[in-house]
Coordinates of C-alpha atoms in Angstrom, one line a residue:
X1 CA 50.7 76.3 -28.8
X2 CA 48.3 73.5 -30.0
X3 CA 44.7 73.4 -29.1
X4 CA 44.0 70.6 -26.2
X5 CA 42.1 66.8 -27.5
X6 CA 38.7 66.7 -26.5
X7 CA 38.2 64.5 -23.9
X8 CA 37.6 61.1 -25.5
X9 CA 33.6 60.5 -25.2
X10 CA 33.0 57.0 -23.1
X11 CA 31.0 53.9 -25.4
X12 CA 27.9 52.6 -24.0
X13 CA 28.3 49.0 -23.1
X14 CA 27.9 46.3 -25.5
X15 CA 25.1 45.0 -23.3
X16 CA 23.0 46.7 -20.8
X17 CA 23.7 46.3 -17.3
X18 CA 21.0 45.6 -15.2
X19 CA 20.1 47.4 -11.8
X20 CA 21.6 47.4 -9.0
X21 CA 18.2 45.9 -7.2
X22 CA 18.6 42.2 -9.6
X23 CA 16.3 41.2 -12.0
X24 CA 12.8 42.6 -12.0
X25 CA 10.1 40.5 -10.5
X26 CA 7.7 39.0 -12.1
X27 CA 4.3 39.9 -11.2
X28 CA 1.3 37.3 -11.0
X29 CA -1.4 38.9 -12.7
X30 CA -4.5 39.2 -10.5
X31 CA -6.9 37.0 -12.2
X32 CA -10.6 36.9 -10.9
X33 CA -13.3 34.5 -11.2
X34 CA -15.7 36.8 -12.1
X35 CA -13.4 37.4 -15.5
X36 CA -13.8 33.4 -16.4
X37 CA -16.4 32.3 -19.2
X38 CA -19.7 30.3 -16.8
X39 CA -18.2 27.0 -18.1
X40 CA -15.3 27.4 -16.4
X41 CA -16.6 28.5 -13.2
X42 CA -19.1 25.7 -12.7
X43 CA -16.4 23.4 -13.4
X44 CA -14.0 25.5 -10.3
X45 CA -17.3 25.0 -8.1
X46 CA -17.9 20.9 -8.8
X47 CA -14.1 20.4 -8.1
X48 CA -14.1 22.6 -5.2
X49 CA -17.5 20.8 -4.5
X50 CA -15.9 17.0 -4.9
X51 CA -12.9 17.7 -2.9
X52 CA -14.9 18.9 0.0
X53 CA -17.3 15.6 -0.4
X54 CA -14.7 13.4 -0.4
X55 CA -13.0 15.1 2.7
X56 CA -16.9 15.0 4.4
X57 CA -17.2 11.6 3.7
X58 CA -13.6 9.8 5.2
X59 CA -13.9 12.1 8.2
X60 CA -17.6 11.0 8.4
X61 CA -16.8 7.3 8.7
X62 CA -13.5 7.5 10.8
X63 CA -15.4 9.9 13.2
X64 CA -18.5 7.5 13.5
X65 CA -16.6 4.5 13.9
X66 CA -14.4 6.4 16.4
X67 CA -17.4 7.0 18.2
X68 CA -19.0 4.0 18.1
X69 CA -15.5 2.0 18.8
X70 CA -14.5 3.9 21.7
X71 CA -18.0 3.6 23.4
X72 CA -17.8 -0.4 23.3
X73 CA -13.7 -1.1 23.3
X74 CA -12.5 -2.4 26.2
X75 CA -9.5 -3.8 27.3
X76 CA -10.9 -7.6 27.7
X77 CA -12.4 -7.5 24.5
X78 CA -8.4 -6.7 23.0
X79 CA -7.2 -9.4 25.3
X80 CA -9.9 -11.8 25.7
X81 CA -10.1 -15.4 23.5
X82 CA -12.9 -16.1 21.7
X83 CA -16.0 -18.2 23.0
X84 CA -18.9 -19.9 21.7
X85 CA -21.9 -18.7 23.9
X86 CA -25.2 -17.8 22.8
X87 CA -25.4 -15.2 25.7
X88 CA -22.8 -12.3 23.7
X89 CA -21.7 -11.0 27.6
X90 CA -19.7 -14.2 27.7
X91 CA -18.4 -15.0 24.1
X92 CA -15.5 -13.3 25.3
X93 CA -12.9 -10.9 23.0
X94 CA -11.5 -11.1 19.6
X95 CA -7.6 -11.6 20.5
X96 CA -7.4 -14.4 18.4
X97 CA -8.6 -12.8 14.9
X98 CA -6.7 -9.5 16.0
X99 CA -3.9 -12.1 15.9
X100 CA -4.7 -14.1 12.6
X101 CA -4.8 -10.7 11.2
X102 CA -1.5 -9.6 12.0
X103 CA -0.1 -13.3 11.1
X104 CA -1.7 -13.4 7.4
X105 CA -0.4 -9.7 6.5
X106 CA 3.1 -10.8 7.3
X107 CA 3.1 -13.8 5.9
X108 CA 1.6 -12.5 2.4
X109 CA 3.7 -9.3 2.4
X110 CA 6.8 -11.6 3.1
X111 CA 5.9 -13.2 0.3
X112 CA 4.9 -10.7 -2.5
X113 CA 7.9 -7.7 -1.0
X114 CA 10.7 -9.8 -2.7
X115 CA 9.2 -11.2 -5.7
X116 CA 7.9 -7.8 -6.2
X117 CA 11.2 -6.1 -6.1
X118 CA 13.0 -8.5 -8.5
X119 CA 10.4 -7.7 -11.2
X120 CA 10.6 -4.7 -10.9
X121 CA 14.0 -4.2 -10.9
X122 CA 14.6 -6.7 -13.7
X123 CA 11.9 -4.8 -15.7
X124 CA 13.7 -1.4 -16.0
X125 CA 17.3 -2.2 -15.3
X126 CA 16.7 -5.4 -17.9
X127 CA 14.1 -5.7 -19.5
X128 CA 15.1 -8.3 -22.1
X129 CA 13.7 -10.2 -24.2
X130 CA 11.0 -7.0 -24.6
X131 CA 8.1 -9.5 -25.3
X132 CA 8.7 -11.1 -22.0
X133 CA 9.0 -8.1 -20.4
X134 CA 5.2 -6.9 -21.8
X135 CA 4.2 -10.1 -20.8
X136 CA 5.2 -9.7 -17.0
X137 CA 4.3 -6.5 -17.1
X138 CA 0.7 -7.3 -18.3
X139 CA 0.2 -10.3 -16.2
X140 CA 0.2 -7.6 -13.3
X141 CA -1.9 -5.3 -14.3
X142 CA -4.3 -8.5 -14.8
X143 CA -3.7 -9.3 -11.3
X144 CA -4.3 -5.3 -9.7
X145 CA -7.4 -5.6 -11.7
X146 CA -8.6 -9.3 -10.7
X147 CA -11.6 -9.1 -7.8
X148 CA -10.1 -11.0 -4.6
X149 CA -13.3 -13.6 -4.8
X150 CA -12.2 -14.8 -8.0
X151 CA -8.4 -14.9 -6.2
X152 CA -9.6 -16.8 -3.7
X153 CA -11.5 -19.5 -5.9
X154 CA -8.4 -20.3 -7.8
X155 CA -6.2 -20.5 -4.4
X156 CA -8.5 -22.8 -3.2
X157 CA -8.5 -25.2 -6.7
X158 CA -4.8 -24.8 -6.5
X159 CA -4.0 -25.7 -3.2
X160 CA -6.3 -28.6 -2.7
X161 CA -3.8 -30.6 -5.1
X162 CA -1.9 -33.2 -3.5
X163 CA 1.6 -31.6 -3.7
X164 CA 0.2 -28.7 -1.9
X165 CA -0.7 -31.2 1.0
X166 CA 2.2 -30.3 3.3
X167 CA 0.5 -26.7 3.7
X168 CA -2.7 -27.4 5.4
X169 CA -4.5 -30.0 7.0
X170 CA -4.6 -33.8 5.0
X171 CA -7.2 -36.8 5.8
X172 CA -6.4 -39.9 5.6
X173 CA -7.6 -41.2 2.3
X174 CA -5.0 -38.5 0.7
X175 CA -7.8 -35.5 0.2
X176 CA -6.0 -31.8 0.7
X177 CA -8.1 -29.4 2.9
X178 CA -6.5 -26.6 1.0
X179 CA -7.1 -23.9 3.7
X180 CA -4.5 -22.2 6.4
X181 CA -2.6 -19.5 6.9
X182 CA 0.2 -20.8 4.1
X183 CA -2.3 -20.2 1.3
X184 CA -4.5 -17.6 2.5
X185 CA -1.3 -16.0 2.8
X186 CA 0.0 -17.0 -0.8
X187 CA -2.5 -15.8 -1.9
X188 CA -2.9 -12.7 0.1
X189 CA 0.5 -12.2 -1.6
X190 CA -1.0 -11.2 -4.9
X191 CA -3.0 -8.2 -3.5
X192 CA 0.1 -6.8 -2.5
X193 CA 2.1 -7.7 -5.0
X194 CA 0.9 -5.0 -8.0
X195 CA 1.4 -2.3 -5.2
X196 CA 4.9 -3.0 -4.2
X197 CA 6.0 -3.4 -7.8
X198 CA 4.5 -0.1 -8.8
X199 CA 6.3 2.0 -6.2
X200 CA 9.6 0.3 -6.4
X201 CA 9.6 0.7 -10.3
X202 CA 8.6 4.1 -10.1
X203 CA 11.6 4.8 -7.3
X204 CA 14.3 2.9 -9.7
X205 CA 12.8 5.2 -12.9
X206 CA 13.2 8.2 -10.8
X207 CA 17.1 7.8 -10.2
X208 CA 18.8 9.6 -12.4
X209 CA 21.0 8.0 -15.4
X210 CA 23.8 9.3 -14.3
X211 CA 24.2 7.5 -11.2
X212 CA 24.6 4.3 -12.7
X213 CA 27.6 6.2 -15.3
X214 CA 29.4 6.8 -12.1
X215 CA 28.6 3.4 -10.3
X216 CA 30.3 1.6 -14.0
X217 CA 32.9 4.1 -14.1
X218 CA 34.1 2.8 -10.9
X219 CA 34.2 -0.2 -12.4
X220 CA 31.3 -1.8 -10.8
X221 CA 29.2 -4.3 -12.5
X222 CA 25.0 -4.2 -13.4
X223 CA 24.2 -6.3 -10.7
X224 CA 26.9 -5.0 -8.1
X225 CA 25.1 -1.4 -9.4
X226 CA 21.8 -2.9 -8.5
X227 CA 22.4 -4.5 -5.2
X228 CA 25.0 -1.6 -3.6
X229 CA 23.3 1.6 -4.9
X230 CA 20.1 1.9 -6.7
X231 CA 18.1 -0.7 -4.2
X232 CA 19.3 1.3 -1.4
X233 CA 18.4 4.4 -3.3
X234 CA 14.6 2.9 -3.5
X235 CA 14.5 1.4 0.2
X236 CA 11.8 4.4 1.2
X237 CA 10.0 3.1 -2.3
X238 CA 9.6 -0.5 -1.5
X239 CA 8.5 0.2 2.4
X240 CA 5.7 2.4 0.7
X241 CA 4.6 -0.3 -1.3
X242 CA 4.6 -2.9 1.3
X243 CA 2.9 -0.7 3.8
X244 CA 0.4 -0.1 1.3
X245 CA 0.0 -3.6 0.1
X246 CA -0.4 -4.5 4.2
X247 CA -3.1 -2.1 4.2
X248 CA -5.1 -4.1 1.4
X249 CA -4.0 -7.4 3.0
X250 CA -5.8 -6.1 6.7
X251 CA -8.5 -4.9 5.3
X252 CA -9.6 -8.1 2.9
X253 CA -12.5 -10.4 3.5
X254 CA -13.3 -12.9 0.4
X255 CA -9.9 -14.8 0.8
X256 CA -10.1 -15.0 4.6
X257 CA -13.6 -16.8 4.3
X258 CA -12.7 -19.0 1.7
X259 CA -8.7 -20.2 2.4
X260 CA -8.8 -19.2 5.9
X261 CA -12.6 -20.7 7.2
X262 CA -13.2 -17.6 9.1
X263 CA -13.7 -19.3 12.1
X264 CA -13.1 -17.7 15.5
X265 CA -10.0 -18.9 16.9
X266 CA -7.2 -20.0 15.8
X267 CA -7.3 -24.0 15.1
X268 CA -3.6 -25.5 14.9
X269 CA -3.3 -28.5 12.8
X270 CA 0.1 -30.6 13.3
X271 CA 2.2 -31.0 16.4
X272 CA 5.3 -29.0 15.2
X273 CA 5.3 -25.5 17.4
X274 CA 4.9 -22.5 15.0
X275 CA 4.0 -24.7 11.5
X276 CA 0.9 -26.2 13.5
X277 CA -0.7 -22.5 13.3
X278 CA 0.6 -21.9 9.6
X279 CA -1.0 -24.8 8.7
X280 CA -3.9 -24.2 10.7
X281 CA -7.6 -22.0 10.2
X282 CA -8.5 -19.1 11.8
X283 CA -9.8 -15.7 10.9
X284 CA -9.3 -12.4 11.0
X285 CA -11.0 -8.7 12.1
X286 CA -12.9 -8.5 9.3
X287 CA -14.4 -11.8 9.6
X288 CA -15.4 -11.1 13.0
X289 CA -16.9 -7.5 12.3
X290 CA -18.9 -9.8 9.5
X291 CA -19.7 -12.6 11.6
X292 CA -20.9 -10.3 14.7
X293 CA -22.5 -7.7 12.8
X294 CA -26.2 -7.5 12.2
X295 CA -25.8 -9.3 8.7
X296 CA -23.9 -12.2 10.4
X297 CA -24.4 -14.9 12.8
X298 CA -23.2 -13.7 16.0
X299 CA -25.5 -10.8 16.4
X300 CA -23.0 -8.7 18.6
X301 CA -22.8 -5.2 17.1
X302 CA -21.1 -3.5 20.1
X303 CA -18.3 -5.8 19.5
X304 CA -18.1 -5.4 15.9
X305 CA -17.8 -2.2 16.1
X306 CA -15.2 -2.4 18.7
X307 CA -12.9 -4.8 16.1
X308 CA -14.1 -2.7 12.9
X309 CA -12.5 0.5 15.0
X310 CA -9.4 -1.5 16.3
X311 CA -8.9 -2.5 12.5
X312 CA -9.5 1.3 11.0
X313 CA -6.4 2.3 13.7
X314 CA -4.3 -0.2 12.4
X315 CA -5.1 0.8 8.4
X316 CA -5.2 4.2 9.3
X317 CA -1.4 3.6 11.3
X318 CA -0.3 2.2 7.6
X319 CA -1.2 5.1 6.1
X320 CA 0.4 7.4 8.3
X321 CA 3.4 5.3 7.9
X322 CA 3.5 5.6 4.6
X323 CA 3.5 9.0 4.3
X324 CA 6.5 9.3 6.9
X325 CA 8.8 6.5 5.0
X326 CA 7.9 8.7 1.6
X327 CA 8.9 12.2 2.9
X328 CA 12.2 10.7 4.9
X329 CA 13.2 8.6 2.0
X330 CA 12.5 11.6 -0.4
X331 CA 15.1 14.0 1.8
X332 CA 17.8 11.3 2.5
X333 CA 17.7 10.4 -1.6
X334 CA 17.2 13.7 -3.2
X335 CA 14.0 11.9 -5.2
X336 CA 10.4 13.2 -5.1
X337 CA 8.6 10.1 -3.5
X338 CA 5.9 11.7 -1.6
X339 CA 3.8 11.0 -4.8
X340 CA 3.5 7.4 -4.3
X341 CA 1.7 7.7 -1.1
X342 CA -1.5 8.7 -3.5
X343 CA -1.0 5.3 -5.1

């Protein structure tokens, strides 16, 4: 009778398997302050430091002029037409700049949203002949970095030509006033311009190549690609950008004095409804928080501080609004915009 086999002895696996629990965790390392070199701590401290002033410092001036506004706001300074008075009781409310204000930002964000986006888009999807596209690029950084006096100085030059007579007022002997709302808000337009371009170039960088593979695989063409799926992929981009470029256009003074006149109501100029207040002066909030400040004419703080509070809600309601469009936009796309809020 023949001696059994030994039973055969099982391999170990070729890898090792791992536990039943997953993959370990990896553990932060608990890392101390104290252990840093003195360099690196005073440099924690200023940034914690910095952070803190800045904070300090915006809830400092929205709180103030909260408090301030709210003490002196009332309803018939909202609703109330300018007058000339020298008794400040009956000079009446600021509904007419509160109005010039909201007319100028629409008409230069009208203006600089579209030409904005076509850059922009013809920049990165295009971008051809490259020296042209330097050249474009350049011109607007010059024009984010130009100070809005010097904007306003060459809108004035400009428009006071003769075939800009059709946009403000015209004497008789042929000489151009060169200020309304039409160039004020031209020129307004360049403010916002740099900002909408920015964030919409950023948004059409951000999609990913292979979106456009599948878009030409389907058999559409660069433009049909551009008009049907990556500038609807960017809508959230370019309604940052224009809030934020509304935000500079409220909140400017230098062109406002110089192509606007800065007066207190509005002055129509023509007899055509509607064009007679493009082509007419005005002025806006921050004209009138100038003008009836202490460093102004009208000596009327409590009102200017009513305006200057009724102007921080509406820049402070554009930044809020940014920061909604961004997160919505960057859920419904899949793309991180939040980022462009900062810009």
């Amino acid at each position: 009778m023949s001696a059994l086999a030994p039973p055969p002895v099982p391999l170990p696996p070729l890898r090792p398997e791992p536990p039943t629990g997953g993959p370990p965790k990896k553990r932060r390392a608990n890392e101390s302050i104290s252990t840093w070199r003195w360099t690196d701590r005073v440099g924690y401290v200023l940034m914690w430091a910095a952070g803190l002033l800045v904070v300090a410092i915006g809830f400092g001036i929205v709180g103030y002029m909260a408090f301030r506004g709210v003490q002196y706001l009332r309803p018939e300074l909202v609703f109330g037409h300018p007058q000339a008075d020298l008794d400040q009781s009956k000079s009446g409310g600021f509904l007419d700049p509160l109005l010039g204000t909201v007319l100028l930002t629409l008409i230069g964000i009208v203006i600089a949203t579209p030409l904005a986006v076509a850059a922009a888009t013809w920049i990165v999807e295009y971008g051809r002949p490259l020296w042209l596209a330097r050249i474009v690029d350049s011109g607007i950084e010059i024009i984010a970095g130009t100070p809005d006096i010097v904007i306003a100085l060459f809108g004035l030059v400009l428009f006071q030509q003769g075939i800009f007579g059709w946009m403000s007022f015209t004497a008789e002997d042929g000489a151009v006033f060169g200020r309304s709302f039409l160039t004020a808000g031209a020129m307004m337009s360049l403010i916002a311009l740099p900002m909408v371009f920015a964030s919409t170039r950023e948004g059409l960088q951000a999609v990913p190549g292979h979106v456009r593979e599948a878009s030409y695989a389907l058999g559409k063409t660069r433009a049909a690609t551009i008009r049907r799926v990556l500038l609807p992929s960017v809508r959230a981009n370019i309604s940052t950008g224009a809030a934020l470029g509304m935000g500079r256009i409220a909140g400017d003074t230098a062109i406002v004095v110089v192509l606007l006149g800065a007066s207190l109501r509005l002055d129509p100029e023509g007899s055509v409804p509607g064009l007679d207040v493009l082509k007419g002066t005005g002025g806006t909030l921050t004209s009138y928080v100038y003008n009836n400040s202490p460093a102004g004419e009208g000596n009327a703080p409590e009102k200017a501080y009513a305006a200057a509070f009724v102007l921080l809600l509406i820049v402070i309601f554009l930044n809020f609004s940014v920061d909604l469009i961004a997160r919505r936009g960057g859920r419904r796309t899949g793309l991180d915009t939040s980022r462009l809020g900062a810009r």
